[in-house]
Short mmCIF file of C-alpha atoms and ligand atoms in Angstrom, two decimals:
data_model
loop_
_atom_site.label_atom_id
_atom_site.label_comp_id
_atom_site.label_asym_id
_atom_site.label_seq_id
_atom_site.Cartn_x
_atom_site.Cartn_y
_atom_site.Cartn_z
CA UNK Q 184 41.36 -1.90 -42.99
CA UNK Q 185 41.29 -5.09 -41.01
CA UNK Q 186 43.77 -7.93 -41.38
CA UNK Q 187 42.04 -11.30 -41.37
CA UNK Q 188 43.14 -14.53 -39.74
CA UNK Q 189 41.65 -17.95 -40.46
CA UNK Q 190 42.01 -20.53 -37.69
CA UNK Q 191 39.15 -22.89 -38.48
CA UNK Q 192 39.53 -26.64 -39.01
CA UNK Q 193 38.92 -26.22 -42.72
CA UNK Q 194 39.26 -24.22 -44.74
CA UNK Q 195 42.68 -23.19 -43.47
CA UNK Q 196 44.97 -20.40 -44.61
CA UNK Q 197 47.09 -20.87 -47.70
CA UNK Q 198 50.74 -19.77 -47.90
CA UNK Q 199 51.57 -17.11 -50.47
CA UNK Q 200 53.97 -19.49 -52.27
CA UNK Q 201 51.00 -21.74 -53.00
CA UNK Q 202 48.66 -18.89 -53.91
CA UNK Q 203 51.19 -17.43 -56.34
CA UNK Q 204 51.90 -20.66 -58.14
CA UNK Q 205 48.17 -21.28 -58.54
CA UNK Q 206 47.67 -17.90 -60.18
CA UNK Q 207 49.75 -18.82 -63.24
CA UNK Q 208 48.05 -19.20 -66.61
CA UNK Q 209 46.34 -22.56 -67.05
CA UNK Q 210 48.30 -25.27 -68.81
CA UNK Q 211 46.70 -28.21 -70.56
CA UNK Q 212 46.62 -31.53 -68.71
CA UNK Q 213 47.40 -33.76 -71.70
CA UNK Q 214 50.93 -32.38 -71.94
CA UNK Q 215 54.41 -33.41 -70.88
CA UNK Q 216 54.55 -30.35 -68.65
CA UNK Q 217 51.47 -31.37 -66.66
CA UNK Q 218 52.41 -35.06 -66.51
CA UNK Q 219 55.71 -34.06 -64.90
CA UNK Q 220 53.85 -32.18 -62.16
CA UNK Q 221 51.33 -35.01 -61.76
CA UNK Q 222 54.17 -37.53 -61.28
CA UNK Q 223 55.77 -35.34 -58.60
CA UNK Q 224 52.45 -34.89 -56.85
CA UNK Q 225 51.89 -38.65 -56.78
CA UNK Q 226 55.24 -39.15 -55.04
CA UNK Q 227 54.64 -36.27 -52.65
CA UNK Q 228 51.23 -37.60 -51.65
CA UNK Q 229 52.72 -40.99 -50.77
CA UNK Q 230 55.14 -39.20 -48.47
CA UNK Q 231 52.38 -37.15 -46.85
CA UNK Q 232 50.20 -40.24 -46.43
CA UNK Q 233 53.22 -42.28 -45.26
CA UNK Q 234 52.21 -45.10 -47.58
CA UNK Q 235 53.78 -47.14 -50.34
CA UNK Q 236 50.38 -47.34 -52.09
CA UNK Q 237 49.13 -44.99 -54.79
CA UNK Q 238 47.09 -42.01 -53.62
CA UNK Q 239 44.10 -41.28 -55.87
CA UNK Q 240 43.03 -37.68 -56.45
CA UNK Q 241 39.47 -36.44 -57.07
CA UNK Q 242 38.10 -32.96 -57.68
CA UNK Q 243 35.69 -32.63 -54.77
CA UNK Q 244 35.58 -31.67 -51.14
CA UNK Q 245 36.41 -34.39 -48.63
CA UNK Q 246 32.91 -35.80 -48.54
CA UNK Q 247 33.23 -36.86 -52.20
CA UNK Q 248 36.08 -39.21 -51.33
CA UNK Q 249 34.17 -40.46 -48.25
CA UNK Q 250 31.26 -41.31 -50.53
CA UNK Q 251 33.71 -42.93 -52.96
CA UNK Q 252 35.05 -45.12 -50.16
CA UNK Q 253 31.56 -46.46 -49.55
CA UNK Q 254 30.55 -46.89 -53.19
CA UNK Q 255 33.86 -48.48 -54.26
CA UNK Q 256 34.27 -50.94 -51.40
CA UNK Q 257 30.80 -52.23 -50.72
CA UNK Q 258 27.79 -53.91 -52.31
CA UNK Q 259 24.06 -53.52 -51.64
CA UNK Q 260 23.01 -54.99 -48.28
CA UNK Q 261 26.58 -55.30 -47.04
CA UNK Q 262 27.06 -54.56 -43.36
CA UNK Q 263 29.46 -51.88 -42.12
CA UNK Q 264 30.58 -50.95 -38.64
CA UNK Q 265 30.54 -47.18 -38.25
CA UNK Q 266 32.09 -45.34 -35.33
CA UNK Q 267 29.92 -42.37 -34.48
CA UNK Q 268 30.79 -39.81 -31.81
CA UNK Q 269 30.85 -36.73 -33.97
CA UNK Q 270 29.52 -35.11 -37.10
CA UNK Q 271 31.98 -36.80 -39.42
CA UNK Q 272 31.54 -40.31 -38.01
CA UNK Q 273 27.83 -39.77 -38.48
CA UNK Q 274 28.39 -38.66 -42.06
CA UNK Q 275 29.87 -42.08 -42.91
CA UNK Q 276 26.72 -43.68 -41.47
CA UNK Q 277 24.52 -41.39 -43.58
CA UNK Q 278 26.45 -42.23 -46.75
CA UNK Q 279 26.23 -45.97 -46.04
CA UNK Q 280 22.49 -45.70 -45.49
CA UNK Q 281 22.07 -43.69 -48.71
CA UNK Q 282 23.76 -46.54 -50.60
CA UNK Q 283 21.70 -49.31 -49.00
CA UNK Q 284 24.52 -50.52 -46.76
CA UNK Q 285 23.40 -51.72 -43.34
CA UNK Q 286 25.05 -49.70 -40.57
CA UNK Q 287 26.06 -51.29 -37.30
CA UNK Q 288 26.82 -48.25 -35.16
CA UNK Q 289 29.43 -47.91 -32.46
CA UNK Q 290 27.96 -45.11 -30.41
CA UNK Q 291 30.49 -42.88 -28.74
CA UNK Q 292 29.70 -39.91 -26.53
CA UNK Q 293 30.68 -36.72 -28.36
CA UNK Q 294 33.98 -35.56 -26.87
CA UNK Q 295 35.32 -39.05 -26.24
CA UNK Q 296 37.42 -41.38 -28.36
CA UNK Q 297 36.14 -44.79 -29.42
CA UNK Q 298 37.20 -47.66 -27.18
CA UNK Q 299 39.05 -50.06 -29.57
CA UNK Q 300 37.72 -53.02 -27.53
CA UNK Q 301 34.18 -52.07 -28.59
CA UNK Q 302 35.18 -52.51 -32.20
CA UNK Q 303 36.72 -55.86 -31.33
CA UNK Q 304 33.55 -57.16 -29.70
CA UNK Q 305 31.26 -55.87 -32.48
CA UNK Q 306 33.46 -57.58 -35.07
CA UNK Q 307 33.37 -60.83 -33.10
CA UNK Q 308 29.56 -60.66 -32.85
CA UNK Q 309 29.16 -59.83 -36.56
CA UNK Q 310 31.76 -61.73 -38.58
CA UNK Q 311 30.09 -60.68 -41.85
CA UNK Q 312 31.02 -56.99 -41.43
CA UNK Q 313 32.77 -55.89 -44.62
CA UNK Q 314 34.26 -52.59 -43.49
CA UNK Q 315 34.88 -50.52 -40.38
CA UNK Q 316 34.56 -46.75 -40.80
CA UNK Q 317 36.22 -44.39 -38.35
CA UNK Q 318 37.92 -41.01 -38.07
CA UNK Q 319 41.49 -40.07 -37.16
CA UNK Q 320 40.61 -36.61 -35.85
CA UNK Q 321 36.90 -36.08 -35.24
CA UNK Q 322 36.91 -32.41 -36.17
CA UNK Q 323 33.51 -31.64 -34.65
CA UNK Q 324 34.68 -32.58 -31.13
CA UNK Q 325 38.47 -32.18 -31.34
CA UNK Q 326 39.03 -35.84 -30.47
CA UNK Q 327 41.79 -38.09 -31.80
CA UNK Q 328 41.04 -41.80 -32.11
CA UNK Q 329 43.62 -44.51 -31.50
CA UNK Q 330 43.90 -45.74 -35.09
CA UNK Q 331 46.94 -47.90 -34.39
CA UNK Q 332 45.05 -50.02 -31.82
CA UNK Q 333 41.95 -50.15 -34.00
CA UNK Q 334 44.10 -51.23 -36.96
CA UNK Q 335 45.66 -54.06 -35.00
CA UNK Q 336 42.18 -55.34 -34.14
CA UNK Q 337 40.63 -55.02 -37.60
CA UNK Q 338 43.68 -56.65 -39.22
CA UNK Q 339 42.71 -59.95 -37.55
CA UNK Q 340 39.33 -59.91 -39.34
CA UNK Q 341 38.27 -60.01 -42.97
CA UNK Q 342 36.82 -56.47 -42.70
CA UNK Q 343 38.70 -53.51 -44.15
CA UNK Q 344 39.49 -50.46 -42.02
CA UNK Q 345 38.51 -47.12 -43.56
CA UNK Q 346 39.86 -44.00 -41.86
CA UNK Q 347 38.66 -40.47 -42.47
CA UNK Q 348 42.01 -38.80 -41.88
CA UNK Q 349 40.86 -35.57 -43.50
CA UNK Q 350 41.67 -33.17 -40.67
CA UNK Q 351 44.52 -35.25 -39.22
CA UNK Q 352 46.66 -35.63 -42.34
CA UNK Q 353 49.67 -33.38 -42.31
CA UNK Q 354 48.95 -32.48 -38.69
CA UNK Q 355 49.11 -35.57 -36.51
CA UNK Q 356 51.13 -38.76 -36.55
CA UNK Q 357 49.55 -41.17 -39.00
CA UNK Q 358 51.11 -44.35 -40.40
CA UNK Q 359 48.51 -46.29 -42.36
CA UNK Q 360 50.85 -48.99 -43.67
CA UNK Q 361 52.25 -49.77 -40.22
CA UNK Q 362 48.87 -49.43 -38.51
CA UNK Q 363 47.01 -51.78 -40.91
CA UNK Q 364 44.71 -49.13 -42.31
CA UNK Q 365 43.13 -50.25 -45.60
CA UNK Q 366 41.61 -47.03 -46.86
CA UNK Q 367 42.63 -43.48 -45.99
CA UNK Q 368 40.53 -40.47 -46.95
CA UNK Q 369 42.06 -36.99 -47.16
CA UNK Q 370 41.27 -33.60 -48.65
CA UNK Q 371 42.97 -30.35 -49.57
CA UNK Q 372 41.63 -27.60 -47.28
CA UNK Q 373 42.97 -28.83 -43.92
CA UNK Q 374 46.56 -29.79 -43.12
CA UNK Q 375 47.61 -29.50 -46.76
CA UNK Q 376 47.57 -25.69 -46.83
CA UNK Q 377 45.41 -25.54 -49.96
CA UNK Q 378 42.00 -24.17 -50.91
CA UNK Q 379 39.08 -26.63 -50.93
CA UNK Q 380 38.55 -28.72 -54.05
CA UNK Q 381 40.70 -31.84 -53.93
CA UNK Q 382 40.08 -35.12 -52.15
CA UNK Q 383 42.37 -38.11 -51.81
CA UNK Q 384 42.14 -41.85 -51.27
CA UNK Q 385 44.79 -44.48 -50.68
CA UNK Q 386 44.10 -48.20 -50.47
CA UNK Q 387 45.93 -51.30 -49.24
CA UNK Q 388 45.84 -54.67 -51.03
CA UNK Q 389 42.94 -55.68 -48.80
CA UNK Q 390 41.14 -52.48 -49.77
CA UNK Q 391 41.68 -53.09 -53.50
CA UNK Q 392 40.32 -56.65 -53.08
CA UNK Q 393 37.05 -55.18 -51.83
CA UNK Q 394 37.04 -52.73 -54.74
CA UNK Q 395 37.26 -55.67 -57.16
CA UNK Q 396 34.16 -57.27 -55.57
CA UNK Q 397 32.10 -54.10 -55.05
CA UNK Q 398 28.69 -53.98 -56.74
CA UNK Q 399 27.52 -50.50 -55.74
CA UNK Q 400 27.13 -48.00 -58.62
CA UNK Q 401 29.84 -45.38 -59.23
CA UNK Q 402 31.13 -43.48 -62.20
CA UNK Q 403 33.09 -40.28 -61.55
CA UNK Q 404 34.44 -41.59 -58.24
CA UNK Q 405 35.56 -44.94 -59.66
CA UNK Q 406 38.78 -45.91 -57.87
CA UNK Q 407 39.75 -48.30 -60.66
CA UNK Q 408 39.55 -45.53 -63.26
CA UNK Q 409 41.56 -43.19 -61.05
CA UNK Q 410 44.26 -45.83 -60.48
CA UNK Q 411 44.60 -46.39 -64.20
CA UNK Q 412 45.12 -42.64 -64.55
CA UNK Q 413 48.04 -42.73 -62.12
CA UNK Q 414 49.74 -45.51 -64.06
CA UNK Q 415 49.48 -43.64 -67.36
CA UNK Q 416 49.77 -40.11 -65.85
CA UNK Q 417 46.51 -39.35 -67.68
CA UNK Q 418 43.66 -38.31 -65.39
CA UNK Q 419 40.42 -39.95 -66.52
CA UNK Q 420 38.70 -36.53 -66.43
CA UNK Q 421 39.89 -32.92 -66.46
CA UNK Q 422 41.85 -32.51 -63.24
CA UNK Q 423 41.62 -29.35 -61.10
CA UNK Q 424 44.84 -28.19 -62.77
CA UNK Q 425 45.52 -25.07 -60.69
CA UNK Q 426 44.90 -26.93 -57.44
CA UNK Q 427 47.21 -29.75 -58.50
CA UNK Q 428 49.92 -27.18 -59.23
CA UNK Q 429 49.33 -25.67 -55.78
CA UNK Q 430 49.39 -29.14 -54.26
CA UNK Q 431 52.79 -29.75 -55.81
CA UNK Q 432 54.11 -26.63 -54.08
CA UNK Q 433 52.48 -27.48 -50.73
CA UNK Q 434 53.83 -31.03 -50.81
CA UNK Q 435 57.32 -29.68 -51.45
CA UNK Q 436 56.98 -27.41 -48.42
CA UNK Q 437 55.89 -30.39 -46.30
CA UNK Q 438 58.75 -32.50 -47.64
CA UNK Q 439 61.25 -29.72 -46.83
CA UNK Q 440 60.01 -29.36 -43.27
CA UNK Q 441 59.81 -33.15 -42.87
CA UNK Q 442 56.61 -34.92 -41.86
CA UNK Q 443 57.79 -35.62 -38.30
CA UNK Q 444 58.60 -31.92 -37.84
CA UNK Q 445 55.18 -31.03 -39.22
CA UNK Q 446 53.58 -33.30 -36.61
CA UNK Q 447 55.79 -31.83 -33.86
CA UNK Q 448 54.89 -28.28 -34.87
CA UNK Q 449 51.19 -29.11 -34.60
CA UNK Q 450 51.57 -30.79 -31.23
CA UNK Q 451 53.53 -27.82 -29.87
CA UNK Q 452 50.92 -25.30 -31.07
CA UNK Q 453 48.03 -27.36 -29.71
CA UNK Q 454 49.81 -27.78 -26.36
CA UNK Q 455 50.13 -23.99 -26.17
CA UNK Q 456 46.42 -23.53 -26.87
CA UNK Q 457 45.51 -26.11 -24.21
CA UNK Q 458 47.75 -24.41 -21.64
CA UNK Q 459 46.14 -21.06 -22.45
CA UNK Q 460 42.66 -22.55 -22.07
CA UNK Q 461 43.55 -23.67 -18.55
CA UNK Q 462 45.03 -20.24 -17.78
CA UNK Q 463 41.70 -18.69 -18.80
CA UNK Q 464 39.90 -21.09 -16.40
CA UNK Q 465 38.10 -22.61 -19.37
CA UNK Q 466 37.54 -26.31 -19.91
CA UNK Q 467 38.63 -28.47 -22.81
CA UNK Q 468 35.78 -30.36 -24.44
CA UNK Q 469 37.95 -33.48 -24.84
CA UNK Q 470 40.52 -33.31 -22.05
CA UNK Q 471 41.70 -36.92 -22.27
CA UNK Q 472 41.77 -37.39 -26.02
CA UNK Q 473 42.45 -33.91 -27.40
CA UNK Q 474 43.62 -33.78 -31.01
CA UNK Q 475 46.47 -31.53 -32.13
CA UNK Q 476 44.75 -30.31 -35.29
CA UNK Q 477 41.88 -28.58 -33.51
CA UNK Q 478 41.16 -27.74 -29.89
CA UNK Q 479 37.53 -27.73 -28.73
CA UNK Q 480 36.76 -25.60 -25.70
CA UNK Q 481 33.59 -25.41 -23.61
CA UNK Q 482 31.91 -22.02 -23.63
CA UNK Q 483 31.48 -20.80 -20.02
CA UNK Q 484 27.80 -20.78 -19.03
CA UNK Q 485 27.62 -17.00 -18.60
CA UNK Q 486 28.76 -16.36 -22.20
CA UNK Q 487 26.86 -16.63 -25.51
CA UNK Q 488 29.07 -18.95 -27.59
CA UNK Q 489 27.64 -17.89 -30.94
CA UNK Q 490 28.26 -14.25 -30.10
CA UNK Q 491 31.83 -15.01 -28.98
CA UNK Q 492 32.74 -16.48 -32.38
CA UNK Q 493 30.91 -13.69 -34.23
CA UNK Q 494 32.56 -10.92 -32.23
CA UNK Q 495 36.04 -12.37 -32.62
CA UNK Q 496 35.57 -12.42 -36.35
CA UNK Q 497 33.89 -9.04 -36.77
CA UNK Q 498 35.85 -6.99 -34.28
CA UNK Q 499 39.27 -8.65 -34.50
CA UNK Q 500 39.26 -10.33 -37.92
CA UNK Q 501 39.94 -13.64 -36.20
CA UNK Q 502 37.86 -16.48 -37.60
CA UNK Q 503 37.54 -19.53 -35.38
CA UNK Q 504 34.83 -22.20 -35.48
CA UNK Q 505 31.81 -22.63 -33.26
CA UNK Q 506 30.17 -25.93 -32.37
CA UNK Q 507 28.08 -27.95 -34.80
CA UNK Q 508 24.64 -29.50 -34.32
CA UNK Q 509 23.79 -29.86 -30.60
CA UNK Q 510 27.14 -28.29 -29.68
CA UNK Q 511 26.23 -25.00 -31.38
CA UNK Q 512 26.92 -22.21 -28.90
CA UNK Q 513 28.29 -24.73 -26.39
CA UNK Q 514 31.87 -25.05 -27.65
CA UNK Q 515 34.27 -23.11 -29.82
CA UNK Q 516 37.10 -24.64 -31.81
CA UNK Q 517 40.55 -23.20 -32.52
CA UNK Q 518 42.43 -24.95 -35.29
CA UNK Q 519 46.20 -25.08 -35.32
CA UNK Q 520 46.12 -26.80 -38.66
CA UNK Q 521 48.25 -26.59 -41.78
CA UNK Q 522 49.90 -23.24 -42.38
CA UNK Q 523 49.94 -22.32 -38.68
CA UNK Q 524 52.82 -21.17 -36.55
CA UNK Q 525 53.78 -19.61 -33.21
CA UNK Q 526 52.29 -16.17 -33.77
CA UNK Q 527 49.01 -17.45 -35.16
CA UNK Q 528 48.53 -19.02 -31.75
CA UNK Q 529 49.61 -15.90 -29.86
CA UNK Q 530 47.26 -13.76 -31.95
CA UNK Q 531 44.23 -16.00 -31.58
CA UNK Q 532 44.74 -16.26 -27.83
CA UNK Q 533 45.01 -12.49 -27.48
CA UNK Q 534 41.83 -12.00 -29.52
CA UNK Q 535 40.07 -14.68 -27.46
CA UNK Q 536 41.09 -13.02 -24.20
CA UNK Q 537 39.95 -9.58 -25.36
CA UNK Q 538 36.63 -10.91 -26.65
CA UNK Q 539 35.92 -12.92 -23.49
CA UNK Q 540 36.69 -9.86 -21.40
CA UNK Q 541 34.39 -7.68 -23.49
CA UNK Q 542 31.60 -10.22 -23.10
CA UNK Q 543 31.90 -9.94 -19.33
CA UNK Q 544 33.89 -13.08 -18.56
CA UNK Q 545 36.45 -12.39 -15.89
CA UNK Q 546 39.94 -12.89 -17.30
CA UNK Q 547 43.38 -11.60 -16.51
CA UNK Q 548 44.64 -9.89 -19.66
CA UNK Q 549 47.83 -11.54 -20.88
CA UNK Q 550 47.38 -14.75 -18.89
CA UNK Q 551 46.56 -16.92 -21.89
CA UNK Q 552 49.37 -15.52 -23.97
CA UNK Q 553 51.82 -15.97 -21.10
CA UNK Q 554 50.82 -19.62 -20.63
CA UNK Q 555 51.24 -20.19 -24.37
CA UNK Q 556 54.61 -18.42 -24.46
CA UNK Q 557 55.91 -20.70 -21.76
CA UNK Q 558 55.11 -23.73 -23.91
CA UNK Q 559 56.24 -22.14 -27.17
CA UNK Q 560 59.66 -21.17 -25.83
CA UNK Q 561 60.51 -24.75 -24.87
C1 PLP J 1043 36.39 -31.31 -43.15
C2 PLP J 1043 36.13 -32.74 -42.87
C3 PLP J 1043 35.46 -33.57 -43.79
C4 PLP J 1043 35.05 -33.15 -45.16
O1 PLP J 1043 34.24 -32.12 -45.30
P1 PLP J 1043 34.07 -31.40 -46.71
O2 PLP J 1043 33.32 -30.20 -46.34
O3 PLP J 1043 33.34 -32.32 -47.60
O4 PLP J 1043 35.46 -31.14 -47.25
C5 PLP J 1043 35.30 -34.89 -43.45
N1 PLP J 1043 35.78 -35.39 -42.32
C6 PLP J 1043 36.45 -34.65 -41.43
C7 PLP J 1043 36.97 -35.30 -40.21
C8 PLP J 1043 36.64 -33.30 -41.68
O5 PLP J 1043 37.33 -32.56 -40.80
#
């Protein structure tokens, strides 16, 4: 027998309260019973998103809602500013290109945050830009972008600001209404403590104005159809009923803890991981702009990074993430995201220490855990 732990930046582990409620017999969605749950979920999502706007729900992974943001806001040959600097920023550029939207890239070195001034100058040079696409937490590099500053800049232009907040939601401070964000994208398998399968979108007035003008084709991911469904509590298509019921439970848990406490918990856990990384004489991949949802760490040159992740999973049942694309084998990523607490961090750090030691990296046993304990006791 081996107990398994999941500390990847999606999917994340799901609390038993949520698992149990999802295992109930299926109810029909055109019933009073379901509409009651749907209404509660709509309110809970507004709280999680910290917005007064409706939050639309789709049955897809996060990328579905990212694609919806492109196809519902833009028209063929529109121009969009896309912040790169990681796998998920690049995904927005790929979606735009697939839909015939011209991409003006803001290239950012992987591991660094975008400089808001760069967005300002690109917008000034290209006043016809319709939308700016960026990421709250760039999961592939463990970087948090300064959305508040970016929002203040974009608000002075006609362009809408679209934020992929997928891995940041329910983990890191995020206030789209105050920060002038027009479109927020979220999904279920990260900070929400749910299995994969749901994606979310919220839009400001400015965002909805673009939706009204958009000429790109869409059908299932039509934001207008989904909004109508919220008004009438009738989903346009069969909703992912069990996931919505689980979402209701997860949102109640978040509401009970309080969103600020949820953010504080994540920042405390991430601070402990960062302290442990230093105690192990390892280097953070994004030391200046480290996100709290996921910590990216450079693999020391004498160690095989792919083997490290594999061994931690196979020998200790501890699943963390490796690097993606050109960072494969070069970094590993520990998520403190969603249903994560003090002893998840202690366990992952102990497993990391033991694995590093077994791979021949010189570490003092207990040093990482001690460094984390010092932070976690504060
Ligand atoms: C996980 C993630 C996505 C979505 O990926 P899916 O596999 O489609 O759910 C998008 N953006 C970010 C920042 C993510 O972390």
